[in-house]
Every structure is written in structure tokens, then in C-alpha cells.
Amino acid sequence: MQPFKFLPYFKNTIWGGTEISRFKGLSSNCTDIGESWEISAIPGYESIVAEGEYAGMTLTELVATLKGRLVGEQVYRRFGNNFPLLVKFIDANDDLSLQVHPDDELAYERHRSLGKTEMWYILATRDNAKIHTGFSRPVTKEEYLRRVSEGTLLEVIGSFDSKPGDLFFLPAGRIHAIGAGNLLVEIQESSDITYRVDDYNRRDSQGRLRELHTELAVDAINFTHPADETSLPDSVRNAPSAKLVECRHFNVTKEEINGEREIENRSDSFAALICISGEGKIIVDGISTRIQCGETVLMPASVGNFTLSGNFTLLAATVPPATHTSTHEAEREADMVAEPAY
């Protein structure tokens, strides 16, 4: 089997801009793109195989056809035909709303969906770009509700300067917002359940205020999550291969290729390979697949060894084996669906 390329889904938003077009080398006429969904099984936004024998299939159809050969046997046992991750590029030309995502238990209870733990890897920033995450001090539910009504909640949210190469890890339940001037990669559970807490009284193209989910968010917010910046030491930033995130939902590494390197897959998982700079080739059984900045390919789990050749940098996302997963949890994961956002 060879790596799979998909047609990206470009999502126009009121806060989007032109940076995704530039980053991907697309037409300069592509404006107001807030997100490029690279690998997605969200209904209505499913990735479509771009070329080859399976061209035209949705990602869900591809998983149902190839099963463990594509995603890994341990992944397929847990999630069945539901692909467990979502990969995006996000261009925040303006501030995104202050929001929170439910964990797996609450998302299943309310929406029969996975929760949403995610990570952001910063690709480019404008001057004074910020990431807002967690509480800057302890906050009660009562204070939260009062500040939402007053429009002062951001006063108690942690705020950090962001720059290329920064990493922010956001477990479900941590309140957060992407500030204007950030271009980033988002790797997350396959869920689009978002509870919008504050949108700065911003109006859409029809002049309407966007819906808030203040009450729904109360049960989702973990009020013990402090403000938290995940800063990467220079030893990690400059390493040719480095672990960025290890959690129960996904593992992410950074791979810098200058020449040629053999990669061995020991994880019994697919790998989402996200090219964040340069260009090169992925070689499987002597067959080359070109990859360039802004592209994402899906490496099947059944591919043991492959070669990366060229001058480029990848983020590689895989799904680790479950630890202490009960029969009930396994059944719930396989039964979950990814719902559209509020």
C-alpha cells in the first residue's frame, strides 16, 4: 500500500484570511479561509481520496474497506470505521471566539461523539500574536457566569505571546482562544463539538450575533485547569527528530529531513504526515510520493518501513494503544460519531 492524499476542505470563516493560501501555494484569490481540513471524517466535511485506485472514496469508506490495514489493528478494534483524528491548518486573521470542548464522557452523553483534546503547533505569527488558554487564577462557576454576562471573562484567562515553533496542548475542558495573527496546525480527536463562550459581540455577514453556549460550557469547563504554555526547549526545537506530544488520544513527533532517512513504523497505527516546510518524497517499496509544504498524507499502518527524502519538516501523528480500556469504553469509542459544530 502507498500513502494516501486527500482533497482538503477549505472553510470560510469571519475570522479567516489569506495565510493558508500562501502557505499552500494556492491562488492569491483564495481569501477568508479560516481552516483547511486536511484529514477529516466529520460528516459533511469528509476527506475525499484525491488519486489512485481509491480516488473519490470518503475517508470513512476507505477505513471501512481497508480496516486495520489502513488504520492499524489496535486502532480498528477501538474505533471501527470511525477515523479517530482530525487534522487542520488554521489561519486566525482575527481573534477566534473564547471556547471550550467537552471530554469523551460528556460528549458521548450529550452528542454520542468523541470529546476534543487538541494541540496547536504554531507555524507563523504576526507581531503581538497571542494564545489564550486556561485560567490565570482560580475561578468558580459563579464568577464564570457573572463574567460572561459582563463580558469580562478574558480578564481571568491566561494569555501568552506566540511564535513559530511554539506548542500548546489543550486537554478537553480547558477554556481557550486563538488570537489574531496565528497560523497553526491543529491535531485533535475527531470531534467538532465546540461550546462558544464569548465572541466579543461580533456579528456575521448577515449582521447577526453568533450563538453562545454559556450553560452547556459550565459542565464542560475544568475550572482546575490553570493557564499553561507548553514551551519547547531548544534541544527539542533543533532536534532532527523529537517527540512533541504523548497522550492517550494521539502521539505527535517532529521530523526534519535533510537528505534521506529510513523510518520504521512500530506503532500499529496509521501516521498522518503533515508537511510544514520544504518539499521532498515519501518512498514506499521503491515508489515515490511527492510532498510539499502545506500538504498532508496518510501513511497506512500496514507499511512497515518507508524512506523520507528531500529537505522538509513533517509533523507525524499516530494513535497509541489504549491503556486500561474497558469493554464498555471500547464499545463507546466504536459507537461514537463526529458531529458538526454548534
Short mmCIF file of C-alpha atoms in Angstrom, two decimals:
data_model
loop_
_atom_site.label_atom_id
_atom_site.label_comp_id
_atom_site.label_asym_id
_atom_site.label_seq_id
_atom_site.Cartn_x
_atom_site.Cartn_y
_atom_site.Cartn_z
CA MET A 1 0.00 0.00 0.00
CA GLN A 2 1.05 3.57 -0.71
CA PRO A 3 0.42 6.85 1.15
CA PHE A 4 -2.99 8.45 0.57
CA LYS A 5 -3.54 12.06 -0.46
CA PHE A 6 -6.89 13.77 0.10
CA LEU A 7 -8.65 16.83 -1.25
CA PRO A 8 -8.52 19.47 1.51
CA TYR A 9 -11.76 21.12 2.60
CA PHE A 10 -11.39 24.90 2.79
CA LYS A 11 -13.67 26.51 5.37
CA ASN A 12 -14.51 30.20 5.01
CA THR A 13 -14.92 31.98 8.33
CA ILE A 14 -15.46 35.55 9.54
CA TRP A 15 -12.01 35.47 11.13
CA GLY A 16 -10.10 33.82 8.25
CA GLY A 17 -7.57 35.36 5.88
CA THR A 18 -5.08 34.59 3.11
CA GLU A 19 -2.28 32.84 5.00
CA ILE A 20 -3.46 29.28 4.26
CA SER A 21 -3.49 30.13 0.54
CA ARG A 22 0.04 31.49 0.80
CA PHE A 23 1.27 28.59 2.93
CA LYS A 24 -0.11 26.02 0.50
CA GLY A 25 0.99 27.95 -2.59
CA LEU A 26 -2.58 28.41 -3.84
CA SER A 27 -4.18 31.21 -5.85
CA SER A 28 -3.99 34.61 -4.18
CA ASN A 29 -7.74 34.93 -4.89
CA CYS A 30 -8.47 32.49 -2.03
CA THR A 31 -9.47 34.83 0.81
CA ASP A 32 -11.24 34.46 4.14
CA ILE A 33 -10.08 30.86 4.52
CA GLY A 34 -10.07 30.18 8.24
CA GLU A 35 -9.38 26.45 8.14
CA SER A 36 -8.10 23.79 5.78
CA TRP A 37 -9.37 20.39 6.93
CA GLU A 38 -6.61 18.05 5.80
CA ILE A 39 -7.77 14.68 7.16
CA SER A 40 -11.35 14.59 8.39
CA ALA A 41 -14.17 12.11 8.96
CA ILE A 42 -16.62 14.77 10.24
CA PRO A 43 -19.97 14.32 8.44
CA GLY A 44 -20.35 16.99 5.79
CA TYR A 45 -16.61 17.69 5.80
CA GLU A 46 -15.20 14.25 4.99
CA SER A 47 -11.86 14.00 3.23
CA ILE A 48 -12.01 12.56 -0.30
CA VAL A 49 -9.18 10.40 -1.67
CA ALA A 50 -7.53 12.51 -4.38
CA GLU A 51 -5.89 9.92 -6.63
CA GLY A 52 -5.14 6.26 -7.25
CA GLU A 53 -7.24 3.12 -7.01
CA TYR A 54 -9.50 4.52 -4.28
CA ALA A 55 -9.94 8.03 -5.75
CA GLY A 56 -13.34 9.53 -4.90
CA MET A 57 -13.84 7.49 -1.72
CA THR A 58 -14.51 9.29 1.54
CA LEU A 59 -12.15 8.65 4.42
CA THR A 60 -14.88 6.68 6.22
CA GLU A 61 -15.43 4.50 3.15
CA LEU A 62 -11.69 3.95 2.90
CA VAL A 63 -11.48 2.84 6.54
CA ALA A 64 -14.47 0.51 6.07
CA THR A 65 -12.75 -1.02 3.03
CA LEU A 66 -9.20 -1.41 4.33
CA LYS A 67 -9.86 -1.65 8.08
CA GLY A 68 -6.78 -2.47 10.15
CA ARG A 69 -4.51 -2.43 7.11
CA LEU A 70 -5.13 1.31 6.91
CA VAL A 71 -5.54 2.49 10.49
CA GLY A 72 -3.88 -0.32 12.47
CA GLU A 73 -5.45 -3.36 14.08
CA GLN A 74 -5.48 -1.85 17.58
CA VAL A 75 -7.00 1.36 16.26
CA TYR A 76 -9.68 -0.51 14.30
CA ARG A 77 -10.63 -2.60 17.33
CA ARG A 78 -11.24 0.58 19.31
CA PHE A 79 -12.88 2.85 16.76
CA GLY A 80 -14.21 0.61 13.99
CA ASN A 81 -14.94 2.62 10.85
CA ASN A 82 -14.71 5.92 12.75
CA PHE A 83 -11.38 7.57 11.94
CA PRO A 84 -10.19 8.91 15.33
CA LEU A 85 -8.26 12.09 14.45
CA LEU A 86 -8.88 15.39 12.68
CA VAL A 87 -6.01 17.44 11.19
CA LYS A 88 -6.36 21.11 10.21
CA PHE A 89 -4.45 24.23 9.32
CA ILE A 90 -5.94 27.34 10.97
CA ASP A 91 -5.39 30.96 9.92
CA ALA A 92 -6.54 33.42 12.58
CA ASN A 93 -6.58 36.70 10.69
CA ASP A 94 -8.85 37.92 13.51
CA ASP A 95 -9.47 36.64 17.04
CA LEU A 96 -11.31 33.34 17.36
CA SER A 97 -14.06 33.01 19.95
CA LEU A 98 -13.34 32.01 23.53
CA GLN A 99 -14.50 28.40 23.72
CA VAL A 100 -14.24 25.01 25.38
CA HIS A 101 -14.70 21.38 24.29
CA PRO A 102 -16.25 18.53 26.31
CA ASP A 103 -14.31 15.41 27.28
CA ASP A 104 -15.18 11.96 25.90
CA GLU A 105 -17.70 11.13 28.63
CA LEU A 106 -19.72 14.36 28.38
CA ALA A 107 -19.53 14.41 24.57
CA TYR A 108 -20.83 10.86 24.39
CA GLU A 109 -23.63 11.55 26.86
CA ARG A 110 -24.81 14.67 25.00
CA HIS A 111 -23.85 14.03 21.38
CA ARG A 112 -22.72 10.41 21.05
CA SER A 113 -19.43 11.87 19.91
CA LEU A 114 -15.80 11.81 20.87
CA GLY A 115 -14.64 14.68 23.04
CA LYS A 116 -12.00 17.08 21.85
CA THR A 117 -8.48 17.12 23.21
CA GLU A 118 -6.22 19.00 20.80
CA MET A 119 -2.80 20.53 20.25
CA TRP A 120 -1.61 23.57 18.34
CA TYR A 121 1.79 23.87 16.66
CA ILE A 122 2.49 27.47 15.65
CA LEU A 123 3.72 27.89 12.06
CA ALA A 124 3.83 31.67 11.61
CA THR A 125 2.79 34.77 13.57
CA ARG A 126 2.27 38.48 13.16
CA ASP A 127 3.55 40.96 15.72
CA ASN A 128 1.81 40.71 19.11
CA ALA A 129 0.08 37.41 18.30
CA LYS A 130 -1.39 35.74 21.39
CA ILE A 131 -2.76 32.39 22.51
CA HIS A 132 -5.28 32.43 25.36
CA THR A 133 -5.58 29.24 27.40
CA GLY A 134 -6.64 28.22 30.91
CA PHE A 135 -7.43 30.42 33.90
CA SER A 136 -4.87 32.88 35.22
CA ARG A 137 -6.18 32.25 38.76
CA PRO A 138 -8.82 30.04 40.42
CA VAL A 139 -12.33 30.83 39.13
CA THR A 140 -15.64 29.48 40.41
CA LYS A 141 -18.66 28.62 38.30
CA GLU A 142 -20.48 31.59 39.80
CA GLU A 143 -17.71 34.01 38.84
CA TYR A 144 -17.55 32.46 35.38
CA LEU A 145 -21.27 33.07 34.78
CA ARG A 146 -21.05 36.61 36.14
CA ARG A 147 -18.06 37.50 33.97
CA VAL A 148 -19.71 36.01 30.87
CA SER A 149 -22.73 38.25 31.44
CA GLU A 150 -20.44 41.25 31.99
CA GLY A 151 -18.17 40.45 29.04
CA THR A 152 -15.07 40.38 31.27
CA LEU A 153 -14.12 36.68 31.17
CA LEU A 154 -10.93 37.29 29.17
CA GLU A 155 -9.56 39.20 32.18
CA VAL A 156 -9.04 35.89 34.02
CA ILE A 157 -7.83 33.79 31.05
CA GLY A 158 -4.13 33.06 30.64
CA SER A 159 -2.54 34.92 27.71
CA PHE A 160 0.77 34.05 26.05
CA ASP A 161 2.86 35.53 23.26
CA SER A 162 3.15 33.03 20.41
CA LYS A 163 5.94 32.49 17.90
CA PRO A 164 6.77 29.88 15.25
CA GLY A 165 7.68 26.54 16.79
CA ASP A 166 5.61 27.04 19.95
CA LEU A 167 3.38 24.20 21.11
CA PHE A 168 0.14 24.45 23.06
CA PHE A 169 -1.57 21.31 24.41
CA LEU A 170 -5.28 21.66 25.20
CA PRO A 171 -6.95 18.81 27.08
CA ALA A 172 -10.73 18.73 26.81
CA GLY A 173 -12.21 21.10 29.37
CA ARG A 174 -9.52 23.79 29.12
CA ILE A 175 -11.01 27.12 28.03
CA HIS A 176 -9.06 28.73 25.17
CA ALA A 177 -8.93 31.07 22.18
CA ILE A 178 -6.58 31.63 19.24
CA GLY A 179 -5.61 35.28 18.98
CA ALA A 180 -5.31 37.20 15.73
CA GLY A 181 -2.10 36.71 13.76
CA ASN A 182 -1.52 32.98 14.26
CA LEU A 183 -1.13 30.36 11.53
CA LEU A 184 -1.02 26.91 13.09
CA VAL A 185 -1.54 23.16 12.76
CA GLU A 186 -4.30 21.67 14.89
CA ILE A 187 -4.26 17.93 15.66
CA GLN A 188 -7.26 16.71 17.66
CA GLU A 189 -9.73 13.97 18.37
CA SER A 190 -12.28 13.52 15.59
CA SER A 191 -14.93 15.81 17.00
CA ASP A 192 -16.34 19.20 16.12
CA ILE A 193 -18.22 19.80 19.36
CA THR A 194 -17.46 23.38 20.38
CA TYR A 195 -19.12 25.40 23.12
CA ARG A 196 -18.67 29.09 22.32
CA VAL A 197 -18.41 31.17 25.49
CA ASP A 198 -17.59 34.69 24.22
CA ASP A 199 -17.42 36.08 20.68
CA TYR A 200 -16.72 39.74 21.56
CA ASN A 201 -20.18 40.84 20.30
CA ARG A 202 -19.00 40.11 16.77
CA ARG A 203 -21.58 39.89 14.00
CA ASP A 204 -21.60 37.60 10.96
CA SER A 205 -22.02 38.68 7.31
CA GLN A 206 -25.78 38.92 7.91
CA GLY A 207 -25.34 41.23 10.88
CA ARG A 208 -26.31 38.57 13.41
CA LEU A 209 -24.60 37.79 16.69
CA ARG A 210 -23.23 34.24 16.78
CA GLU A 211 -24.81 31.82 19.24
CA LEU A 212 -23.15 31.33 22.62
CA HIS A 213 -23.30 28.15 24.72
CA THR A 214 -22.71 29.54 28.20
CA GLU A 215 -24.79 26.98 30.09
CA LEU A 216 -23.57 23.96 28.10
CA ALA A 217 -20.00 25.09 28.71
CA VAL A 218 -20.38 25.15 32.51
CA ASP A 219 -20.34 21.35 32.74
CA ALA A 220 -17.52 21.05 30.19
CA ILE A 221 -15.06 23.52 31.72
CA ASN A 222 -12.45 22.13 34.06
CA PHE A 223 -12.09 25.03 36.49
CA THR A 224 -8.91 23.50 37.90
CA HIS A 225 -7.04 23.89 34.56
CA PRO A 226 -4.51 26.69 35.10
CA ALA A 227 -3.04 28.89 32.39
CA ASP A 228 -0.46 26.66 30.72
CA GLU A 229 2.03 27.29 27.94
CA THR A 230 3.93 24.30 26.58
CA SER A 231 7.30 25.78 25.72
CA LEU A 232 9.74 23.62 23.81
CA PRO A 233 13.41 23.72 24.83
CA ASP A 234 16.00 24.41 22.12
CA SER A 235 17.12 20.77 22.34
CA VAL A 236 13.67 19.75 21.07
CA ARG A 237 13.19 22.64 18.63
CA ASN A 238 16.50 21.93 16.93
CA ALA A 239 16.49 18.12 17.03
CA PRO A 240 16.08 16.26 13.70
CA SER A 241 13.52 14.00 15.38
CA ALA A 242 11.61 14.99 18.51
CA LYS A 243 8.57 13.91 20.49
CA LEU A 244 6.14 16.81 20.89
CA VAL A 245 3.04 15.27 22.49
CA GLU A 246 2.24 11.91 24.06
CA CYS A 247 -1.31 11.48 25.36
CA ARG A 248 -3.99 8.79 25.32
CA HIS A 249 -5.56 10.25 22.17
CA PHE A 250 -2.53 10.87 19.95
CA ASN A 251 1.24 10.98 19.80
CA VAL A 252 2.96 13.65 17.69
CA THR A 253 6.59 13.84 16.61
CA LYS A 254 8.50 16.36 14.51
CA GLU A 255 10.81 15.05 11.78
CA GLU A 256 13.33 17.30 10.00
CA ILE A 257 14.70 15.72 6.83
CA ASN A 258 17.89 16.96 5.17
CA GLY A 259 18.86 14.22 2.73
CA GLU A 260 17.40 10.78 3.34
CA ARG A 261 16.16 8.90 6.37
CA GLU A 262 14.64 5.46 6.87
CA ILE A 263 11.55 5.40 9.10
CA GLU A 264 10.31 2.26 10.84
CA ASN A 265 6.68 2.10 11.98
CA ARG A 266 6.32 0.07 15.17
CA SER A 267 3.10 1.62 16.45
CA ASP A 268 0.33 -0.46 14.79
CA SER A 269 -1.22 2.85 13.77
CA PHE A 270 -1.60 4.97 10.68
CA ALA A 271 0.55 8.11 10.55
CA ALA A 272 -0.80 11.48 9.44
CA LEU A 273 2.24 13.18 7.89
CA ILE A 274 1.85 16.97 7.80
CA CYS A 275 4.47 18.89 5.80
CA ILE A 276 5.11 22.26 7.47
CA SER A 277 8.10 23.41 5.39
CA GLY A 278 10.10 22.45 2.29
CA GLU A 279 9.40 19.55 -0.03
CA GLY A 280 10.53 16.01 -0.65
CA LYS A 281 9.47 12.43 -1.29
CA ILE A 282 7.98 9.56 0.67
CA ILE A 283 9.30 6.29 -0.76
CA VAL A 284 7.44 3.00 -0.15
CA ASP A 285 8.62 -0.17 -1.90
CA GLY A 286 10.54 1.91 -4.45
CA ILE A 287 7.52 4.10 -5.32
CA SER A 288 7.79 7.84 -4.58
CA THR A 289 5.02 10.14 -3.42
CA ARG A 290 5.86 13.84 -3.57
CA ILE A 291 5.01 16.00 -0.57
CA GLN A 292 5.37 19.76 -0.20
CA CYS A 293 4.70 22.48 2.33
CA GLY A 294 1.02 22.59 3.25
CA GLU A 295 0.24 19.01 2.20
CA THR A 296 -0.86 16.14 4.44
CA VAL A 297 -0.71 12.45 3.55
CA LEU A 298 -1.97 9.38 5.38
CA MET A 299 0.54 6.56 5.77
CA PRO A 300 -1.21 3.18 6.16
CA ALA A 301 -0.40 1.19 9.28
CA SER A 302 0.47 -1.85 7.17
CA VAL A 303 3.51 -0.03 5.75
CA GLY A 304 6.37 -1.09 7.98
CA ASN A 305 9.38 0.81 6.66
CA PHE A 306 9.49 3.83 4.39
CA THR A 307 12.04 6.43 3.37
CA LEU A 308 11.82 10.21 3.59
CA SER A 309 14.00 12.04 1.08
CA GLY A 310 14.50 15.77 0.49
CA ASN A 311 14.64 18.91 2.60
CA PHE A 312 11.45 19.32 4.57
CA THR A 313 9.87 19.15 8.01
CA LEU A 314 6.95 16.93 8.99
CA LEU A 315 4.68 16.56 11.96
CA ALA A 316 3.66 12.89 12.33
CA ALA A 317 0.51 11.99 14.29
CA THR A 318 -0.32 8.44 15.39
CA VAL A 319 -2.79 6.84 17.82
CA PRO A 320 -1.20 4.97 20.76
CA PRO A 321 -2.56 1.68 22.11
CA ALA A 322 -5.25 2.13 24.73
CA THR A 323 -4.21 1.55 28.33
CA HIS A 324 -6.76 0.03 30.70
CA THR A 325 -9.62 0.41 28.23
CA SER A 326 -12.71 -1.42 29.47
CA THR A 327 -15.10 -3.31 27.22
CA HIS A 328 -17.64 -0.51 27.77
CA GLU A 329 -15.11 2.15 26.72
CA ALA A 330 -14.15 0.22 23.59
CA GLU A 331 -17.80 -0.18 22.62
CA ARG A 332 -18.42 3.50 23.25
CA GLU A 333 -15.46 4.59 21.10
CA ALA A 334 -16.62 2.41 18.21
CA ASP A 335 -20.16 3.79 18.58
CA MET A 336 -19.16 7.45 18.61
CA VAL A 337 -19.81 9.71 15.66
CA ALA A 338 -18.21 13.05 14.88
CA GLU A 339 -20.91 15.73 14.94
CA PRO A 340 -20.91 19.12 13.20
CA ALA A 341 -20.05 22.12 15.34
CA TYR A 342 -22.57 24.30 17.08
#
